[in-house]
Amino acid sequence: MAYRWTNDLTHADVTPRGAFLNRRQIMAGMAGLGLSTMAGRAQADDALEPNSWEDVTSYNNYYEFGTGKGDPADNAHVLTTSPWSVTIDGLVDRPGEYDFKDILSEMTIEERIYRFRCVEAWSMVVPWNGFELSDLLAMAGVQDGAKYVAFETLYRPEEMPGTAYRVLDWPYREGLRLDEAMNPLTLMATGIFGKDLPNQNGAPLRLVVPWKYGFKSIKAIVRITLTDEEPPTSWNMSNGREYGFYSNVNPEVSHPRWSQATERRIGGGLFAKRQPTLMFNGYQDEVAAMYEGMDLRKSF
Amino acid sequence: MRDRLNQSLRHLPTWVVYIVGTLPAPWLFYQGLTGGLGVEPIKALEHEYGELALQLLVFSLAITPLRKFAGINLLKFRRAVGLLCFLYVTCHLMVWLVLDVQIPGQIWADILKRPYITIGMAGFLLLLPLAVTSNNWSIRRLGPLWRKLHRASYVIGLLGAVHFILLVKGVQIEPLIYLALIVGLLLLRLPTGRAASSGRVRRQGV
């Protein structure tokens, strides 16, 4: 880990549009004074409009609470998220069941404004709060032989009505290669918009891997296991032809059922235009090196 | 009870069915415009129209068995139900073409490449001649051929259900229920079913 990642999306991307326009006018004024580089930066930011709290918290895929996009917001409030503990085991120096509060006390929470791209070809911009996964892994002490990190979601049928149906093989499982897990972009989110994560967004602790399709960003994590083998992952187990282990956002590799060349930003209304999807969801500079020499059509 | 129901159904003009059945189309569109369908109204509208079309399809396939096995006569409304189904399939398709995909080059590619779209499209194309011949003139003109042609609705029902099953992620219960209903309604049409209902009504061997 050579550097800590800094946002290229700014508060301008999450502030209300009115306030944002005011800021642009100020920037334009500054440009007139010769501060053209700053104005250029402001223009780059123009391409992204903020997603609202309502967008982020009412449109969710979280099949433990139902397969409809509104089901998680309707059903997830009954989930008990405190107390919460996370088991960290496998190839680590300090395995055990970590209390979520103890984890929080060790970590520095920061804000990360990331693009979020679903495999279903919709997207959002989300202001997450959280800490780097690498910091958590450092706390547990990753052993030399570890090559992958496996994650598991809570499986509690009495609070998760969606698990009554075997849409997926519960509990939900996901995984990353160790270098992906250690990448400074990889975030363990504990909040959005400076508030605690709403249950439908994966409270109290979820993964955010912004250059991968959203389903990699597993919610309500109860177990993290360091292994030397590629771990089985839920969508890959359910339909390996459609959902690869890597699932990097890639406009050139079409999903069997959806073209990935374009996407639609949530919140644009009935006449929202599609926009081109960016390689690695726009994080190419930060992550492409990890996949050098790999055929991303095969390892999709 | 059954006779009273049939009696009142006889007095219900079909134009009422047409009007009531059409109203959800503009209402849903208005809901989509004004936020009533959530933060991603394009997908929601597409889904609402598609699901209504499928429900009307199930209903149209239920009319004959309802008469055969329950003695409820809705035959008078079958054309209206079928045409309303066509209306919602068309709305569903238009949302997909104009609001969802948007890119003309991608539409044809999607139809060829993605089985659930191929199947959905096949269902729509099969529905077209049925909609066009849903008038008295065509019935007179086509004679026995009309009945044969309109048996395409059996295939359309299956295509619609399979389209739904293939488009959802994972194995979901809702589209499977539609398939079960449609298969069940088609099985009731098998010769054994017909034999059981002819003459004295004996409800067995279905």
Coordinates of C-alpha atoms in Angstrom, one line a residue:
Chain A
M1 CA 0.0 0.0 0.0
A2 CA 2.0 2.9 -1.3
Y3 CA -0.5 5.8 -0.8
R4 CA -3.8 6.6 0.7
W5 CA -6.5 7.3 -1.8
T6 CA -8.1 10.8 -2.0
N7 CA -11.5 11.6 -3.4
D8 CA -11.9 12.9 -6.9
L9 CA -15.5 13.5 -6.3
T10 CA -16.1 16.4 -3.9
H11 CA -18.8 17.8 -1.7
A12 CA -20.1 19.5 -4.8
D13 CA -21.3 16.1 -5.8
V14 CA -23.5 15.6 -2.8
T15 CA -24.6 19.2 -2.0
P16 CA -28.1 20.2 -3.1
R17 CA -28.1 21.4 -6.7
G18 CA -29.0 25.0 -5.8
A19 CA -26.0 25.4 -3.5
F20 CA -23.9 23.6 -6.1
L21 CA -24.8 26.1 -8.7
N22 CA -23.8 29.0 -6.4
R23 CA -20.5 27.4 -6.0
R24 CA -20.0 27.2 -9.7
Q25 CA -20.8 30.9 -10.1
I26 CA -18.1 31.6 -7.5
M27 CA -15.7 29.4 -9.4
A28 CA -16.5 31.2 -12.6
G29 CA -15.7 34.5 -10.9
M30 CA -12.4 33.1 -9.8
A31 CA -11.6 32.0 -13.3
G32 CA -12.0 35.6 -14.3
L33 CA -9.3 36.4 -11.9
G34 CA -7.0 34.0 -13.5
L35 CA -7.5 30.9 -11.4
S36 CA -8.3 28.8 -14.4
T37 CA -7.1 25.5 -13.0
M38 CA -9.6 25.6 -10.3
A39 CA -12.4 26.4 -12.8
G40 CA -11.3 23.4 -14.8
R41 CA -11.6 21.2 -11.8
A42 CA -15.1 22.6 -11.1
Q43 CA -16.1 21.8 -14.7
A44 CA -14.9 18.2 -14.3
D45 CA -17.2 17.9 -11.3
D46 CA -20.1 19.2 -13.3
A47 CA -20.5 15.8 -15.0
L48 CA -21.8 14.3 -11.8
E49 CA -25.0 15.4 -10.0
P50 CA -25.6 14.4 -6.4
N51 CA -27.8 11.5 -5.5
S52 CA -30.3 12.2 -2.8
W53 CA -30.7 10.5 0.6
E54 CA -34.0 9.2 -0.8
D55 CA -32.3 7.7 -3.9
V56 CA -29.7 5.9 -1.9
T57 CA -31.9 4.6 0.9
S58 CA -35.1 3.6 -1.1
Y59 CA -33.6 1.8 -4.1
N60 CA -31.7 -1.3 -2.8
N61 CA -30.8 -4.8 -3.7
Y62 CA -30.7 -6.8 -0.5
Y63 CA -32.5 -10.1 -1.2
E64 CA -32.5 -11.1 2.4
F65 CA -35.4 -8.6 2.7
G66 CA -37.0 -9.3 -0.6
T67 CA -36.2 -9.1 -4.3
G68 CA -38.1 -5.8 -5.0
K69 CA -36.0 -2.7 -5.0
G70 CA -38.3 -1.2 -2.3
D71 CA -38.4 -4.3 -0.2
P72 CA -35.3 -3.7 1.9
A73 CA -36.5 -0.2 2.9
D74 CA -39.9 -1.7 3.8
N75 CA -38.6 -4.8 5.7
A76 CA -35.1 -4.2 7.0
H77 CA -36.1 -2.0 10.0
V78 CA -36.7 -5.1 12.1
L79 CA -33.1 -6.2 11.8
T80 CA -31.2 -6.1 15.1
T81 CA -27.8 -4.4 14.4
S82 CA -26.7 -3.9 18.0
P83 CA -25.0 -5.7 19.6
W84 CA -23.0 -6.8 16.6
S85 CA -19.8 -8.7 16.3
V86 CA -17.6 -9.8 13.4
T87 CA -15.7 -13.0 13.4
I88 CA -12.3 -12.7 11.8
D89 CA -10.6 -16.0 11.2
G90 CA -8.6 -18.1 8.9
L91 CA -5.0 -17.1 8.1
V92 CA -4.8 -14.3 10.6
D93 CA -2.6 -13.7 13.7
R94 CA -5.4 -12.7 16.0
P95 CA -8.5 -14.6 15.1
G96 CA -11.6 -14.1 17.1
E97 CA -15.0 -12.6 17.5
Y98 CA -14.6 -8.8 17.4
D99 CA -17.2 -6.6 18.9
F100 CA -18.3 -4.0 16.4
K101 CA -17.9 -1.2 19.0
D102 CA -14.3 -2.3 19.7
I103 CA -13.6 -2.3 15.9
L104 CA -14.9 1.2 15.6
S105 CA -12.8 2.4 18.5
E106 CA -9.7 1.3 16.6
M107 CA -10.6 2.7 13.2
T108 CA -10.6 6.2 11.8
I109 CA -13.8 7.0 10.0
E110 CA -13.5 9.1 6.9
E111 CA -15.8 10.2 4.1
R112 CA -15.5 8.7 0.6
I113 CA -17.6 9.8 -2.3
Y114 CA -17.7 6.9 -4.7
R115 CA -19.6 6.0 -7.9
F116 CA -21.7 2.9 -7.3
R117 CA -22.5 0.8 -10.3
C118 CA -25.0 -2.1 -10.2
V119 CA -24.6 -5.1 -12.6
E120 CA -28.2 -4.2 -13.6
A121 CA -26.8 -1.1 -15.4
W122 CA -27.9 1.5 -13.0
S123 CA -25.7 3.7 -10.9
M124 CA -25.5 6.3 -8.1
V125 CA -23.0 8.5 -6.4
V126 CA -22.9 7.8 -2.7
P127 CA -21.1 9.6 0.1
W128 CA -19.9 6.8 2.3
N129 CA -18.4 7.0 5.8
G130 CA -16.1 4.2 6.8
F131 CA -12.6 3.0 7.2
E132 CA -10.2 1.1 4.9
L133 CA -10.5 -2.6 4.9
S134 CA -6.7 -2.8 5.0
D135 CA -6.7 -1.1 8.4
L136 CA -9.1 -3.8 9.8
L137 CA -7.0 -6.6 8.3
A138 CA -3.9 -5.1 9.8
M139 CA -5.6 -5.2 13.2
A140 CA -6.2 -8.9 12.8
G141 CA -2.7 -9.5 11.3
V142 CA -2.8 -11.2 7.9
Q143 CA -0.5 -14.2 7.7
D144 CA 1.9 -14.8 4.8
G145 CA -0.1 -17.6 3.1
A146 CA -3.3 -15.6 2.8
K147 CA -4.3 -14.9 -0.8
Y148 CA -8.1 -14.2 -0.6
V149 CA -10.6 -12.6 1.8
A150 CA -14.0 -14.2 2.2
F151 CA -17.0 -12.3 3.6
E152 CA -20.3 -13.6 5.0
T153 CA -23.6 -11.7 5.6
L154 CA -25.7 -12.3 8.6
Y155 CA -28.3 -15.1 8.1
R156 CA -31.1 -14.6 10.6
P157 CA -34.4 -15.9 9.0
E158 CA -36.6 -14.6 11.8
E159 CA -35.6 -11.0 10.9
M160 CA -35.0 -11.6 7.2
P161 CA -38.2 -12.4 5.4
G162 CA -36.5 -12.8 2.0
T163 CA -34.5 -15.8 3.2
A164 CA -37.8 -17.8 3.3
Y165 CA -37.2 -18.2 -0.4
R166 CA -34.0 -19.9 -1.8
V167 CA -33.3 -17.1 -4.3
L168 CA -29.7 -17.6 -3.3
D169 CA -27.8 -20.1 -1.2
W170 CA -27.9 -18.2 2.2
P171 CA -25.9 -16.9 3.9
Y172 CA -24.8 -14.4 1.2
R173 CA -21.1 -14.7 0.5
E174 CA -18.5 -12.6 -1.3
G175 CA -14.8 -12.4 -1.7
L176 CA -11.8 -10.5 -2.9
R177 CA -8.3 -11.2 -3.8
L178 CA -6.0 -10.0 -1.1
D179 CA -4.5 -7.2 -3.2
E180 CA -8.0 -6.0 -4.0
A181 CA -8.9 -6.1 -0.3
M182 CA -5.7 -4.1 0.6
N183 CA -6.3 -1.5 -2.1
P184 CA -6.8 1.9 -0.5
L185 CA -10.1 2.3 -2.3
T186 CA -11.7 -0.7 -0.6
L187 CA -13.8 0.6 2.2
M188 CA -15.7 -0.9 5.1
A189 CA -18.7 1.5 5.3
T190 CA -20.4 2.3 8.5
G191 CA -22.5 5.2 7.3
I192 CA -23.8 7.4 4.5
F193 CA -24.2 11.2 4.4
G194 CA -22.4 11.4 7.8
K195 CA -25.1 9.2 9.5
D196 CA -25.1 5.6 10.6
L197 CA -25.9 3.2 7.7
P198 CA -29.6 2.6 7.4
N199 CA -30.4 -1.1 7.6
Q200 CA -31.4 -1.4 4.0
N201 CA -27.9 -0.1 3.0
G202 CA -26.2 -2.9 5.0
A203 CA -26.0 -1.7 8.6
P204 CA -24.0 -1.8 10.6
L205 CA -21.0 -2.8 8.5
R206 CA -20.7 -3.4 4.8
L207 CA -18.0 -3.6 2.2
V208 CA -17.7 -1.0 -0.6
V209 CA -15.6 -1.9 -3.7
P210 CA -16.3 1.0 -6.0
W211 CA -14.7 -0.4 -9.2
K212 CA -16.7 -3.6 -9.0
Y213 CA -20.4 -4.2 -9.6
G214 CA -22.5 -3.5 -6.5
F215 CA -23.2 -7.1 -5.5
K216 CA -19.5 -7.5 -4.5
S217 CA -20.1 -4.9 -1.8
I218 CA -21.5 -7.3 0.7
K219 CA -23.8 -6.0 3.4
A220 CA -24.2 -6.7 7.2
I221 CA -20.9 -8.5 7.5
V222 CA -20.6 -11.1 10.3
R223 CA -17.5 -13.0 9.2
I224 CA -14.3 -12.2 7.4
T225 CA -12.0 -15.2 6.6
L226 CA -8.5 -15.0 5.2
T227 CA -7.8 -18.0 2.9
D228 CA -5.3 -19.3 0.4
E229 CA -8.1 -20.4 -2.0
E230 CA -10.5 -18.4 -4.1
P231 CA -13.7 -18.4 -1.9
P232 CA -17.1 -19.4 -3.3
T233 CA -19.3 -16.3 -3.8
S234 CA -23.1 -16.3 -3.8
W235 CA -23.9 -14.9 -7.3
N236 CA -21.1 -16.9 -8.9
M237 CA -22.4 -20.1 -7.2
S238 CA -26.0 -19.3 -8.4
N239 CA -25.1 -18.5 -12.0
G240 CA -21.4 -18.6 -12.8
R241 CA -22.0 -17.8 -16.5
E242 CA -23.4 -14.4 -15.6
Y243 CA -21.5 -13.4 -12.4
G244 CA -17.8 -13.9 -12.3
F245 CA -15.6 -13.8 -9.2
Y246 CA -14.0 -10.5 -10.2
S247 CA -17.1 -8.6 -11.5
N248 CA -15.1 -5.5 -12.3
V249 CA -17.2 -2.8 -14.0
N250 CA -16.3 -3.2 -17.6
P251 CA -18.2 -1.5 -20.5
E252 CA -16.7 -3.9 -23.0
V253 CA -17.7 -7.2 -21.3
S254 CA -21.4 -7.6 -21.8
H255 CA -23.5 -9.4 -19.2
P256 CA -25.6 -12.1 -20.9
R257 CA -28.7 -10.2 -20.0
W258 CA -27.6 -6.5 -19.9
S259 CA -25.3 -4.5 -22.0
Q260 CA -22.8 -2.9 -19.7
A261 CA -21.7 -0.2 -22.2
T262 CA -24.1 2.3 -20.7
E263 CA -25.8 3.0 -17.4
R264 CA -28.6 5.1 -16.0
R265 CA -28.1 7.3 -13.0
I266 CA -30.9 6.7 -10.4
G267 CA -33.0 9.8 -9.7
G268 CA -33.2 11.2 -13.2
G269 CA -36.9 10.6 -13.5
L270 CA -38.9 9.1 -16.3
F271 CA -36.8 10.6 -19.1
A272 CA -33.3 10.1 -17.7
K273 CA -30.7 9.5 -20.4
R274 CA -28.2 6.7 -20.4
Q275 CA -24.6 7.6 -20.0
P276 CA -21.4 5.7 -21.0
T277 CA -20.0 3.3 -18.3
L278 CA -16.4 4.0 -17.4
M279 CA -13.8 1.2 -17.3
F280 CA -13.4 0.1 -13.6
N281 CA -16.3 2.5 -12.9
G282 CA -13.9 5.4 -13.4
Y283 CA -11.2 4.1 -11.0
Q284 CA -8.9 2.8 -13.7
D285 CA -5.9 4.8 -12.6
E286 CA -6.1 3.4 -9.1
V287 CA -6.9 -0.3 -9.8
A288 CA -6.0 -1.3 -13.4
A289 CA -2.4 -2.3 -12.4
M290 CA -3.8 -5.2 -10.2
Y291 CA -5.2 -6.9 -13.3
E292 CA -2.2 -6.5 -15.7
G293 CA -1.7 -9.7 -17.7
M294 CA -5.2 -10.9 -16.9
D295 CA -7.8 -11.5 -19.7
L296 CA -10.8 -9.6 -18.2
R297 CA -13.2 -11.3 -20.6
K298 CA -12.3 -14.7 -19.1
S299 CA -11.7 -13.5 -15.5
F300 CA -14.8 -11.3 -15.6
Chain B
M1 CA -75.4 -17.9 -6.5
R2 CA -73.6 -18.8 -9.8
D3 CA -76.7 -18.0 -11.8
R4 CA -77.0 -14.7 -10.0
L5 CA -73.4 -13.9 -10.8
N6 CA -73.9 -14.8 -14.5
Q7 CA -77.0 -12.8 -14.5
S8 CA -75.3 -9.6 -13.3
L9 CA -72.3 -10.3 -15.6
R10 CA -74.8 -10.4 -18.5
H11 CA -75.9 -6.9 -17.7
L12 CA -72.4 -5.5 -17.4
P13 CA -71.6 -3.8 -20.7
T14 CA -68.2 -4.6 -22.2
W15 CA -67.4 -0.9 -22.7
V16 CA -67.1 -0.7 -18.9
V17 CA -64.4 -3.4 -19.0
Y18 CA -62.6 -1.5 -21.7
I19 CA -62.6 1.8 -19.8
V20 CA -61.7 0.5 -16.4
G21 CA -59.1 -1.7 -17.9
T22 CA -57.4 1.1 -19.8
L23 CA -57.3 3.6 -17.0
P24 CA -54.2 2.1 -15.2
A25 CA -52.1 2.8 -18.3
P26 CA -52.2 6.6 -18.1
W27 CA -52.4 6.5 -14.3
L28 CA -49.2 4.5 -14.0
F29 CA -47.5 6.8 -16.4
Y30 CA -48.6 9.8 -14.3
Q31 CA -47.3 8.0 -11.2
G32 CA -44.0 7.5 -12.9
L33 CA -43.8 11.2 -13.8
T34 CA -44.6 12.4 -10.3
G35 CA -42.5 10.1 -8.2
G36 CA -45.2 7.6 -7.3
L37 CA -43.2 4.8 -8.7
G38 CA -40.0 5.5 -6.7
V39 CA -36.6 6.8 -7.7
E40 CA -36.2 4.6 -10.8
P41 CA -39.5 5.1 -12.5
I42 CA -38.4 3.7 -15.9
K43 CA -37.8 0.2 -14.6
A44 CA -40.8 0.4 -12.3
L45 CA -43.2 1.5 -15.2
E46 CA -41.8 -1.2 -17.4
H47 CA -42.4 -3.8 -14.7
E48 CA -45.9 -2.5 -13.9
Y49 CA -47.1 -2.7 -17.5
G50 CA -45.5 -6.1 -18.1
E51 CA -47.0 -7.5 -15.0
L52 CA -50.5 -6.2 -15.8
A53 CA -50.2 -7.7 -19.3
L54 CA -49.2 -11.1 -17.8
Q55 CA -52.2 -10.9 -15.3
L56 CA -54.6 -10.1 -18.2
L57 CA -53.1 -13.0 -20.1
V58 CA -53.7 -15.4 -17.2
F59 CA -57.2 -14.0 -16.9
S60 CA -58.0 -14.5 -20.6
L61 CA -56.7 -18.1 -20.4
A62 CA -58.9 -18.7 -17.3
I63 CA -62.2 -17.7 -19.0
T64 CA -62.8 -21.0 -20.7
P65 CA -61.9 -23.2 -17.7
L66 CA -64.0 -21.0 -15.5
R67 CA -67.0 -21.7 -17.7
K68 CA -66.2 -25.4 -18.0
F69 CA -65.5 -26.2 -14.4
A70 CA -67.2 -23.4 -12.3
G71 CA -70.0 -22.5 -14.7
I72 CA -69.1 -18.8 -14.6
N73 CA -69.6 -17.3 -18.0
L74 CA -67.2 -14.5 -18.8
L75 CA -67.0 -15.3 -22.5
K76 CA -68.5 -11.9 -23.4
F77 CA -65.4 -10.2 -22.0
R78 CA -62.7 -12.3 -23.5
R79 CA -62.1 -10.1 -26.4
A80 CA -61.8 -7.0 -24.1
V81 CA -59.4 -8.9 -21.8
G82 CA -57.3 -10.0 -24.7
L83 CA -57.1 -6.5 -26.3
L84 CA -56.3 -4.9 -22.9
C85 CA -53.5 -7.5 -22.6
F86 CA -52.2 -6.3 -26.0
L87 CA -52.4 -2.7 -24.9
Y88 CA -50.2 -3.4 -21.8
V89 CA -47.7 -5.5 -23.7
T90 CA -47.4 -2.6 -26.2
C91 CA -47.0 -0.1 -23.3
H92 CA -44.4 -2.4 -21.8
L93 CA -42.5 -2.6 -25.1
M94 CA -42.7 1.1 -25.7
V95 CA -41.2 1.9 -22.3
W96 CA -38.4 -0.6 -23.0
L97 CA -37.7 0.9 -26.4
V98 CA -38.1 4.6 -25.8
L99 CA -37.3 5.1 -22.1
D100 CA -35.2 2.2 -21.1
V101 CA -32.8 1.1 -24.0
Q102 CA -33.0 4.5 -25.8
I103 CA -30.2 3.5 -28.2
P104 CA -31.6 2.2 -31.6
G105 CA -28.4 0.2 -32.4
Q106 CA -28.7 -1.7 -29.2
I107 CA -32.3 -2.7 -29.6
W108 CA -31.8 -5.1 -32.4
A109 CA -28.6 -6.5 -30.8
D110 CA -30.5 -7.1 -27.6
I111 CA -33.4 -8.9 -29.4
L112 CA -30.9 -11.2 -31.1
K113 CA -28.5 -11.7 -28.2
R114 CA -30.5 -11.9 -25.0
P115 CA -32.9 -14.8 -24.8
Y116 CA -35.4 -13.2 -22.4
I117 CA -35.8 -10.3 -24.9
T118 CA -36.0 -12.7 -27.9
I119 CA -38.7 -14.6 -26.1
G120 CA -40.6 -11.4 -25.1
M121 CA -40.4 -10.1 -28.6
A122 CA -41.7 -13.4 -30.0
G123 CA -44.6 -13.1 -27.7
F124 CA -45.4 -9.6 -28.9
L125 CA -45.2 -10.6 -32.5
L126 CA -47.5 -13.6 -32.0
L127 CA -49.9 -11.3 -30.2
L128 CA -50.1 -8.9 -33.1
P129 CA -52.3 -11.0 -35.5
L130 CA -54.5 -11.9 -32.6
A131 CA -55.1 -8.2 -31.8
V132 CA -55.7 -7.4 -35.4
T133 CA -58.3 -10.1 -35.8
S134 CA -60.2 -9.3 -32.6
N135 CA -63.2 -8.0 -34.5
N136 CA -66.4 -9.5 -35.8
W137 CA -65.5 -9.0 -39.4
S138 CA -62.3 -11.1 -39.0
I139 CA -64.2 -13.8 -37.1
R140 CA -66.7 -14.1 -40.0
R141 CA -64.0 -13.9 -42.6
L142 CA -61.6 -16.4 -41.1
G143 CA -64.2 -18.9 -40.0
P144 CA -62.7 -22.0 -38.3
L145 CA -59.2 -20.6 -39.0
W146 CA -59.9 -17.9 -36.4
R147 CA -60.2 -20.4 -33.6
K148 CA -56.9 -22.0 -34.6
L149 CA -55.2 -18.7 -34.9
H150 CA -56.3 -17.6 -31.5
R151 CA -54.9 -20.8 -29.9
A152 CA -51.6 -19.0 -30.3
S153 CA -52.6 -17.4 -27.0
Y154 CA -51.5 -20.7 -25.3
V155 CA -48.0 -20.2 -26.6
I156 CA -48.0 -16.5 -25.8
G157 CA -48.9 -17.3 -22.2
L158 CA -45.9 -19.6 -21.9
L159 CA -43.6 -17.2 -23.6
G160 CA -44.7 -14.4 -21.3
A161 CA -44.1 -16.5 -18.2
V162 CA -40.7 -17.7 -19.4
H163 CA -39.7 -14.1 -20.3
F164 CA -40.4 -13.1 -16.7
I165 CA -38.5 -16.1 -15.2
L166 CA -35.4 -15.4 -17.4
L167 CA -35.3 -11.7 -16.7
V168 CA -35.2 -11.8 -12.9
K169 CA -31.9 -12.4 -11.0
G170 CA -31.8 -15.7 -9.2
V171 CA -34.7 -18.1 -8.8
Q172 CA -37.6 -15.9 -7.7
I173 CA -41.0 -17.1 -6.6
E174 CA -43.2 -14.6 -8.4
P175 CA -42.5 -15.5 -12.0
L176 CA -42.7 -19.2 -11.1
I177 CA -46.3 -18.6 -9.8
Y178 CA -47.3 -17.1 -13.2
L179 CA -45.8 -20.1 -15.0
A180 CA -47.6 -22.5 -12.8
L181 CA -50.9 -20.7 -13.3
I182 CA -50.5 -20.7 -17.1
V183 CA -49.4 -24.3 -17.3
G184 CA -52.3 -25.3 -15.0
L185 CA -54.8 -23.4 -17.2
L186 CA -53.4 -25.0 -20.3
L187 CA -53.6 -28.5 -18.8
L188 CA -57.3 -28.0 -18.1
R189 CA -57.7 -27.8 -21.8
L190 CA -56.3 -31.2 -22.5
P191 CA -58.8 -33.7 -24.0
T192 CA -59.2 -35.5 -20.7
G193 CA -60.4 -32.3 -19.2
R194 CA -62.8 -31.8 -22.0
A195 CA -64.1 -35.3 -21.7
A196 CA -64.7 -34.9 -18.0
S197 CA -66.8 -31.8 -18.6
S198 CA -68.9 -33.1 -21.5
G199 CA -72.3 -34.5 -20.8
R200 CA -72.9 -34.8 -17.1
V201 CA -70.3 -32.6 -15.3
R202 CA -67.9 -35.0 -13.6
R203 CA -65.1 -33.3 -12.0
Q204 CA -62.4 -35.9 -12.1
G205 CA -59.3 -36.9 -14.1
V206 CA -58.3 -33.3 -14.6

